[in-house]
């Protein structure tokens, strides 16, 4: 097969990213593809510490720009220590959230101008972009209910419905602007039906790679 691919999973809280990440891993293993699985914010020692600061409740009044810059600080470390080395070794990278989350949460949710985010994206990532993004989409009430059953809310999960509706709208706008890379999965359905859509998108992606 061709060069190692960078796949990201996106969506608002509780839609099932972590659950379906394991399913995507099984599809990669079926193809005997060597991969690393990671997440944002996090994925490195420093990134996980930044994640604690970002998600914890000790800095509830954090400025929006601080939050944005910390996301990209964690990402710079992640790219340097994990993502770029893995891709260079020929390992695929499967990442739970990446920069589309910044456009959705800090852009859509917090209202930061996407052009500012783009400046940081270009600066931090150079030309590194995901090859495929699966956007798990569901009405926010569904994700919130699923997430709520699981654990105490983090700093983001404490936001109100209006915030999450803006996040979802920003994600869907990005998918419509970049439909070649970002594939929308209806995550409101039962898990088997969600997996079926993921399987379909992954097989198309494999076929596309094999035909090039
Ligand atoms: N963030 C940001 O603001 N800017 C950035 O640039 C980045 C991130 C990278 C942490 O992300 C926060 O960081 C996130 C955005 C911000 N905050 N929020 N909200 P995270 O990915 O760690 O947090 P999360 O979105 O809350 O993800 P999660 O809690 O891990 O949820 P999930 O992975 O999407 O869902 P899940 O754990 O797989 O599933 C939730 C439950 O639903 C679980 O019990 C499943 O068994 C169940 N489930 C899953 N699918 C189904 C279906 N289809 N039917 C029924 N039940 C299901």
Short mmCIF file of C-alpha atoms and ligand atoms in Angstrom, two decimals:
data_model
loop_
_atom_site.label_atom_id
_atom_site.label_comp_id
_atom_site.label_asym_id
_atom_site.label_seq_id
_atom_site.Cartn_x
_atom_site.Cartn_y
_atom_site.Cartn_z
CA UNK A 1 0.00 0.00 0.00
CA UNK A 2 1.02 3.66 -0.31
CA UNK A 3 2.53 5.92 2.35
CA UNK A 4 1.35 5.83 5.96
CA UNK A 5 -1.96 7.60 6.44
CA UNK A 6 -3.16 9.99 9.12
CA UNK A 7 -6.75 9.36 10.19
CA UNK A 8 -8.66 11.46 12.71
CA UNK A 9 -11.94 10.95 14.50
CA UNK A 10 -14.04 13.96 15.41
CA UNK A 11 -17.39 14.90 16.87
CA UNK A 12 -18.92 16.61 19.85
CA UNK A 13 -18.94 15.06 23.30
CA UNK A 14 -20.18 11.56 23.86
CA UNK A 15 -20.95 10.75 20.21
CA UNK A 16 -18.85 7.57 20.40
CA UNK A 17 -15.36 8.47 19.19
CA UNK A 18 -13.52 6.33 21.72
CA UNK A 19 -15.89 3.39 21.18
CA UNK A 20 -15.52 3.49 17.41
CA UNK A 21 -11.79 4.08 17.49
CA UNK A 22 -11.45 0.49 18.66
CA UNK A 23 -13.53 -0.65 15.70
CA UNK A 24 -11.32 1.28 13.24
CA UNK A 25 -8.27 -0.33 14.88
CA UNK A 26 -9.77 -3.75 14.15
CA UNK A 27 -10.21 -2.77 10.48
CA UNK A 28 -6.56 -1.72 10.28
CA UNK A 29 -5.45 -4.96 11.91
CA UNK A 30 -7.54 -6.94 9.38
CA UNK A 31 -5.44 -5.29 6.65
CA UNK A 32 -2.21 -5.99 8.60
CA UNK A 33 -1.57 -2.25 8.76
CA UNK A 34 0.92 -1.10 11.40
CA UNK A 35 -0.51 1.88 13.30
CA UNK A 36 -0.33 3.99 16.44
CA UNK A 37 -3.39 5.23 18.25
CA UNK A 38 -3.32 8.53 20.08
CA UNK A 39 -5.47 11.47 21.15
CA UNK A 40 -5.70 15.23 21.53
CA UNK A 41 -5.26 17.15 23.61
CA UNK A 42 -2.61 14.73 24.86
CA UNK A 43 -0.66 11.90 23.32
CA UNK A 44 2.66 12.86 24.99
CA UNK A 45 3.74 13.36 28.63
CA UNK A 46 3.64 17.12 28.27
CA UNK A 47 0.45 16.99 26.17
CA UNK A 48 -1.33 14.94 28.84
CA UNK A 49 -0.31 17.50 31.48
CA UNK A 50 -1.69 20.26 29.28
CA UNK A 51 -4.86 18.18 28.86
CA UNK A 52 -5.30 18.09 32.64
CA UNK A 53 -4.99 21.87 32.79
CA UNK A 54 -7.41 22.31 29.87
CA UNK A 55 -10.08 19.88 31.08
CA UNK A 56 -9.75 20.32 34.84
CA UNK A 57 -11.69 22.83 36.86
CA UNK A 58 -8.80 24.72 38.49
CA UNK A 59 -8.76 27.33 35.67
CA UNK A 60 -12.45 27.86 34.93
CA UNK A 61 -11.92 31.46 33.82
CA UNK A 62 -9.18 30.63 31.31
CA UNK A 63 -9.01 33.20 28.48
CA UNK A 64 -10.13 31.87 25.09
CA UNK A 65 -6.75 32.67 23.54
CA UNK A 66 -4.95 30.84 26.35
CA UNK A 67 -7.09 27.79 25.66
CA UNK A 68 -6.39 28.05 21.93
CA UNK A 69 -2.64 28.39 22.42
CA UNK A 70 -2.51 25.50 24.88
CA UNK A 71 -4.31 23.27 22.36
CA UNK A 72 -1.66 24.14 19.78
CA UNK A 73 1.19 23.81 22.31
CA UNK A 74 0.02 20.26 23.05
CA UNK A 75 -0.33 19.67 19.29
CA UNK A 76 3.21 20.92 18.54
CA UNK A 77 4.58 18.42 21.04
CA UNK A 78 2.34 15.67 19.72
CA UNK A 79 3.42 16.26 16.11
CA UNK A 80 7.08 16.38 17.08
CA UNK A 81 7.14 13.35 19.38
CA UNK A 82 4.43 11.04 18.06
CA UNK A 83 2.63 11.87 14.82
CA UNK A 84 5.45 12.86 12.46
CA UNK A 85 7.88 10.16 13.68
CA UNK A 86 5.22 7.45 13.30
CA UNK A 87 4.30 8.54 9.78
CA UNK A 88 8.00 8.74 8.88
CA UNK A 89 8.45 5.14 10.13
CA UNK A 90 5.57 4.03 7.92
CA UNK A 91 3.05 3.60 10.73
CA UNK A 92 -0.46 4.91 10.23
CA UNK A 93 -1.71 7.34 12.88
CA UNK A 94 -5.21 7.07 14.28
CA UNK A 95 -5.99 10.12 16.38
CA UNK A 96 -8.99 10.85 18.61
CA UNK A 97 -9.52 14.56 17.72
CA UNK A 98 -7.13 16.93 15.99
CA UNK A 99 -7.29 20.46 14.54
CA UNK A 100 -10.88 20.19 13.29
CA UNK A 101 -11.75 20.13 17.01
CA UNK A 102 -9.98 23.48 17.42
CA UNK A 103 -12.02 24.99 14.59
CA UNK A 104 -15.19 23.53 16.14
CA UNK A 105 -14.63 24.27 19.85
CA UNK A 106 -12.38 27.34 19.93
CA UNK A 107 -13.70 28.66 16.59
CA UNK A 108 -17.39 27.70 16.64
CA UNK A 109 -17.88 27.33 20.39
CA UNK A 110 -15.75 30.20 21.74
CA UNK A 111 -16.09 32.44 18.71
CA UNK A 112 -12.39 32.82 17.83
CA UNK A 113 -11.88 33.93 14.22
CA UNK A 114 -11.05 30.84 12.12
CA UNK A 115 -8.43 32.88 10.27
CA UNK A 116 -6.45 33.12 13.52
CA UNK A 117 -6.73 29.37 13.96
CA UNK A 118 -5.53 28.90 10.41
CA UNK A 119 -2.40 30.96 11.14
CA UNK A 120 -1.55 28.66 14.07
CA UNK A 121 -2.43 25.56 12.06
CA UNK A 122 -0.02 26.55 9.30
CA UNK A 123 2.68 27.57 11.77
CA UNK A 124 2.50 24.48 14.01
CA UNK A 125 1.70 21.82 11.44
CA UNK A 126 3.48 22.97 8.31
CA UNK A 127 1.90 20.83 5.61
CA UNK A 128 0.82 18.02 7.97
CA UNK A 129 -2.94 17.45 7.65
CA UNK A 130 -5.13 14.38 8.17
CA UNK A 131 -5.72 12.23 5.10
CA UNK A 132 -9.13 11.12 6.30
CA UNK A 133 -11.43 12.42 9.02
CA UNK A 134 -14.51 10.62 10.24
CA UNK A 135 -16.92 13.09 11.80
CA UNK A 136 -19.35 11.34 14.14
CA UNK A 137 -22.41 13.53 14.15
CA UNK A 138 -25.49 13.40 16.35
CA UNK A 139 -27.90 15.91 17.89
CA UNK A 140 -26.11 17.23 20.94
CA UNK A 141 -28.75 15.90 23.35
CA UNK A 142 -27.83 12.34 22.34
CA UNK A 143 -24.09 12.84 22.89
CA UNK A 144 -24.64 14.65 26.16
CA UNK A 145 -26.87 11.92 27.45
CA UNK A 146 -24.33 9.24 26.50
CA UNK A 147 -21.44 11.19 28.02
CA UNK A 148 -23.44 12.05 31.14
CA UNK A 149 -23.98 8.40 31.95
CA UNK A 150 -20.25 7.82 31.99
CA UNK A 151 -18.36 10.25 34.23
CA UNK A 152 -18.33 13.64 35.99
CA UNK A 153 -18.32 16.55 33.49
CA UNK A 154 -14.97 18.18 32.60
CA UNK A 155 -14.49 21.92 31.95
CA UNK A 156 -15.85 21.62 28.38
CA UNK A 157 -18.70 19.31 29.27
CA UNK A 158 -19.97 21.94 31.73
CA UNK A 159 -20.77 24.26 28.81
CA UNK A 160 -24.42 24.90 27.90
CA UNK A 161 -26.36 23.47 24.96
CA UNK A 162 -25.87 26.66 22.89
CA UNK A 163 -22.10 26.13 22.98
CA UNK A 164 -22.39 22.53 21.76
CA UNK A 165 -24.83 23.48 19.02
CA UNK A 166 -22.25 25.97 17.73
CA UNK A 167 -19.55 23.28 17.95
CA UNK A 168 -21.69 20.86 15.96
CA UNK A 169 -22.55 23.51 13.35
CA UNK A 170 -18.86 24.39 12.91
CA UNK A 171 -17.96 20.72 12.44
CA UNK A 172 -20.70 20.26 9.83
CA UNK A 173 -19.62 23.42 8.03
CA UNK A 174 -16.05 22.10 7.82
CA UNK A 175 -17.34 18.79 6.49
CA UNK A 176 -19.31 20.56 3.82
CA UNK A 177 -16.28 22.75 2.91
CA UNK A 178 -13.93 19.74 2.72
CA UNK A 179 -16.15 16.79 1.83
CA UNK A 180 -13.30 14.91 0.17
CA UNK A 181 -11.45 14.49 3.48
CA UNK A 182 -14.19 14.77 6.10
CA UNK A 183 -16.82 12.02 5.99
CA UNK A 184 -19.91 12.49 8.14
CA UNK A 185 -21.17 9.45 10.04
CA UNK A 186 -24.66 9.46 11.53
CA UNK A 187 -23.74 8.61 15.11
CA UNK A 188 -27.29 8.91 16.44
CA UNK A 189 -28.02 5.35 15.31
CA UNK A 190 -27.38 2.11 17.18
CA UNK A 191 -23.74 1.10 17.42
CA UNK A 192 -23.97 -1.60 14.74
CA UNK A 193 -25.40 0.88 12.25
CA UNK A 194 -22.65 3.38 13.09
CA UNK A 195 -19.99 0.71 12.56
CA UNK A 196 -21.51 -0.19 9.20
CA UNK A 197 -21.10 3.40 7.98
CA UNK A 198 -17.53 3.52 9.30
CA UNK A 199 -16.75 0.24 7.57
CA UNK A 200 -18.14 1.63 4.30
CA UNK A 201 -16.00 4.79 4.54
CA UNK A 202 -12.87 2.86 5.51
CA UNK A 203 -13.28 0.36 2.64
CA UNK A 204 -13.71 3.26 0.17
CA UNK A 205 -10.59 4.85 1.60
CA UNK A 206 -8.58 1.61 1.23
CA UNK A 207 -9.88 1.15 -2.32
CA UNK A 208 -8.95 4.70 -3.22
CA UNK A 209 -5.41 4.18 -1.90
CA UNK A 210 -5.04 0.91 -3.78
CA UNK A 211 -6.18 2.49 -7.03
CA UNK A 212 -3.48 5.20 -6.85
N1 LIG B 1 -10.90 20.03 22.55
C1 LIG B 1 -10.92 21.33 22.13
O1 LIG B 1 -11.68 22.16 22.66
N2 LIG B 1 -10.08 21.73 21.12
C2 LIG B 1 -9.21 20.88 20.53
O2 LIG B 1 -8.45 21.28 19.65
C3 LIG B 1 -9.21 19.51 20.97
C4 LIG B 1 -10.07 19.14 21.99
C5 LIG B 1 -8.26 18.54 20.34
C6 LIG B 1 -11.63 16.52 25.40
O3 LIG B 1 -11.91 15.70 24.32
C7 LIG B 1 -12.11 17.90 25.17
O4 LIG B 1 -11.14 18.66 24.47
C8 LIG B 1 -13.34 17.95 24.32
C9 LIG B 1 -13.07 19.01 23.28
C10 LIG B 1 -11.79 19.64 23.67
N3 LIG B 1 -14.41 18.32 25.15
N4 LIG B 1 -15.59 18.10 25.02
N5 LIG B 1 -16.69 18.00 25.08
P1 LIG B 1 -12.35 14.21 24.51
O5 LIG B 1 -12.39 13.65 23.14
O6 LIG B 1 -11.53 13.51 25.50
O7 LIG B 1 -13.81 14.36 25.21
P2 LIG B 1 -15.22 13.97 24.68
O8 LIG B 1 -15.65 14.54 23.41
O9 LIG B 1 -16.11 14.29 25.81
O10 LIG B 1 -15.05 12.49 24.30
P3 LIG B 1 -15.49 11.34 25.10
O11 LIG B 1 -16.03 11.83 26.40
O12 LIG B 1 -14.39 10.37 25.21
O13 LIG B 1 -16.72 10.81 24.24
P4 LIG B 1 -16.68 9.91 22.93
O14 LIG B 1 -15.33 9.30 22.80
O15 LIG B 1 -17.20 10.62 21.77
O16 LIG B 1 -17.76 8.81 23.31
P5 LIG B 1 -17.54 7.32 23.90
O17 LIG B 1 -16.80 7.40 25.21
O18 LIG B 1 -17.06 6.43 22.86
O19 LIG B 1 -19.07 6.96 24.18
C11 LIG B 1 -19.81 7.58 25.20
C12 LIG B 1 -20.84 6.56 25.75
O20 LIG B 1 -21.82 6.29 24.75
C13 LIG B 1 -20.21 5.20 26.10
O21 LIG B 1 -20.86 4.72 27.22
C14 LIG B 1 -20.53 4.33 24.88
O22 LIG B 1 -20.67 2.98 25.23
C15 LIG B 1 -21.87 4.90 24.44
N6 LIG B 1 -22.10 4.82 22.98
C16 LIG B 1 -21.20 5.06 21.99
N7 LIG B 1 -21.79 4.92 20.78
C17 LIG B 1 -23.07 4.57 21.01
C18 LIG B 1 -24.20 4.30 20.16
N8 LIG B 1 -24.11 4.36 18.82
N9 LIG B 1 -25.38 4.03 20.73
C19 LIG B 1 -25.50 3.98 22.09
N10 LIG B 1 -24.48 4.23 22.96
C20 LIG B 1 -23.28 4.52 22.42
#
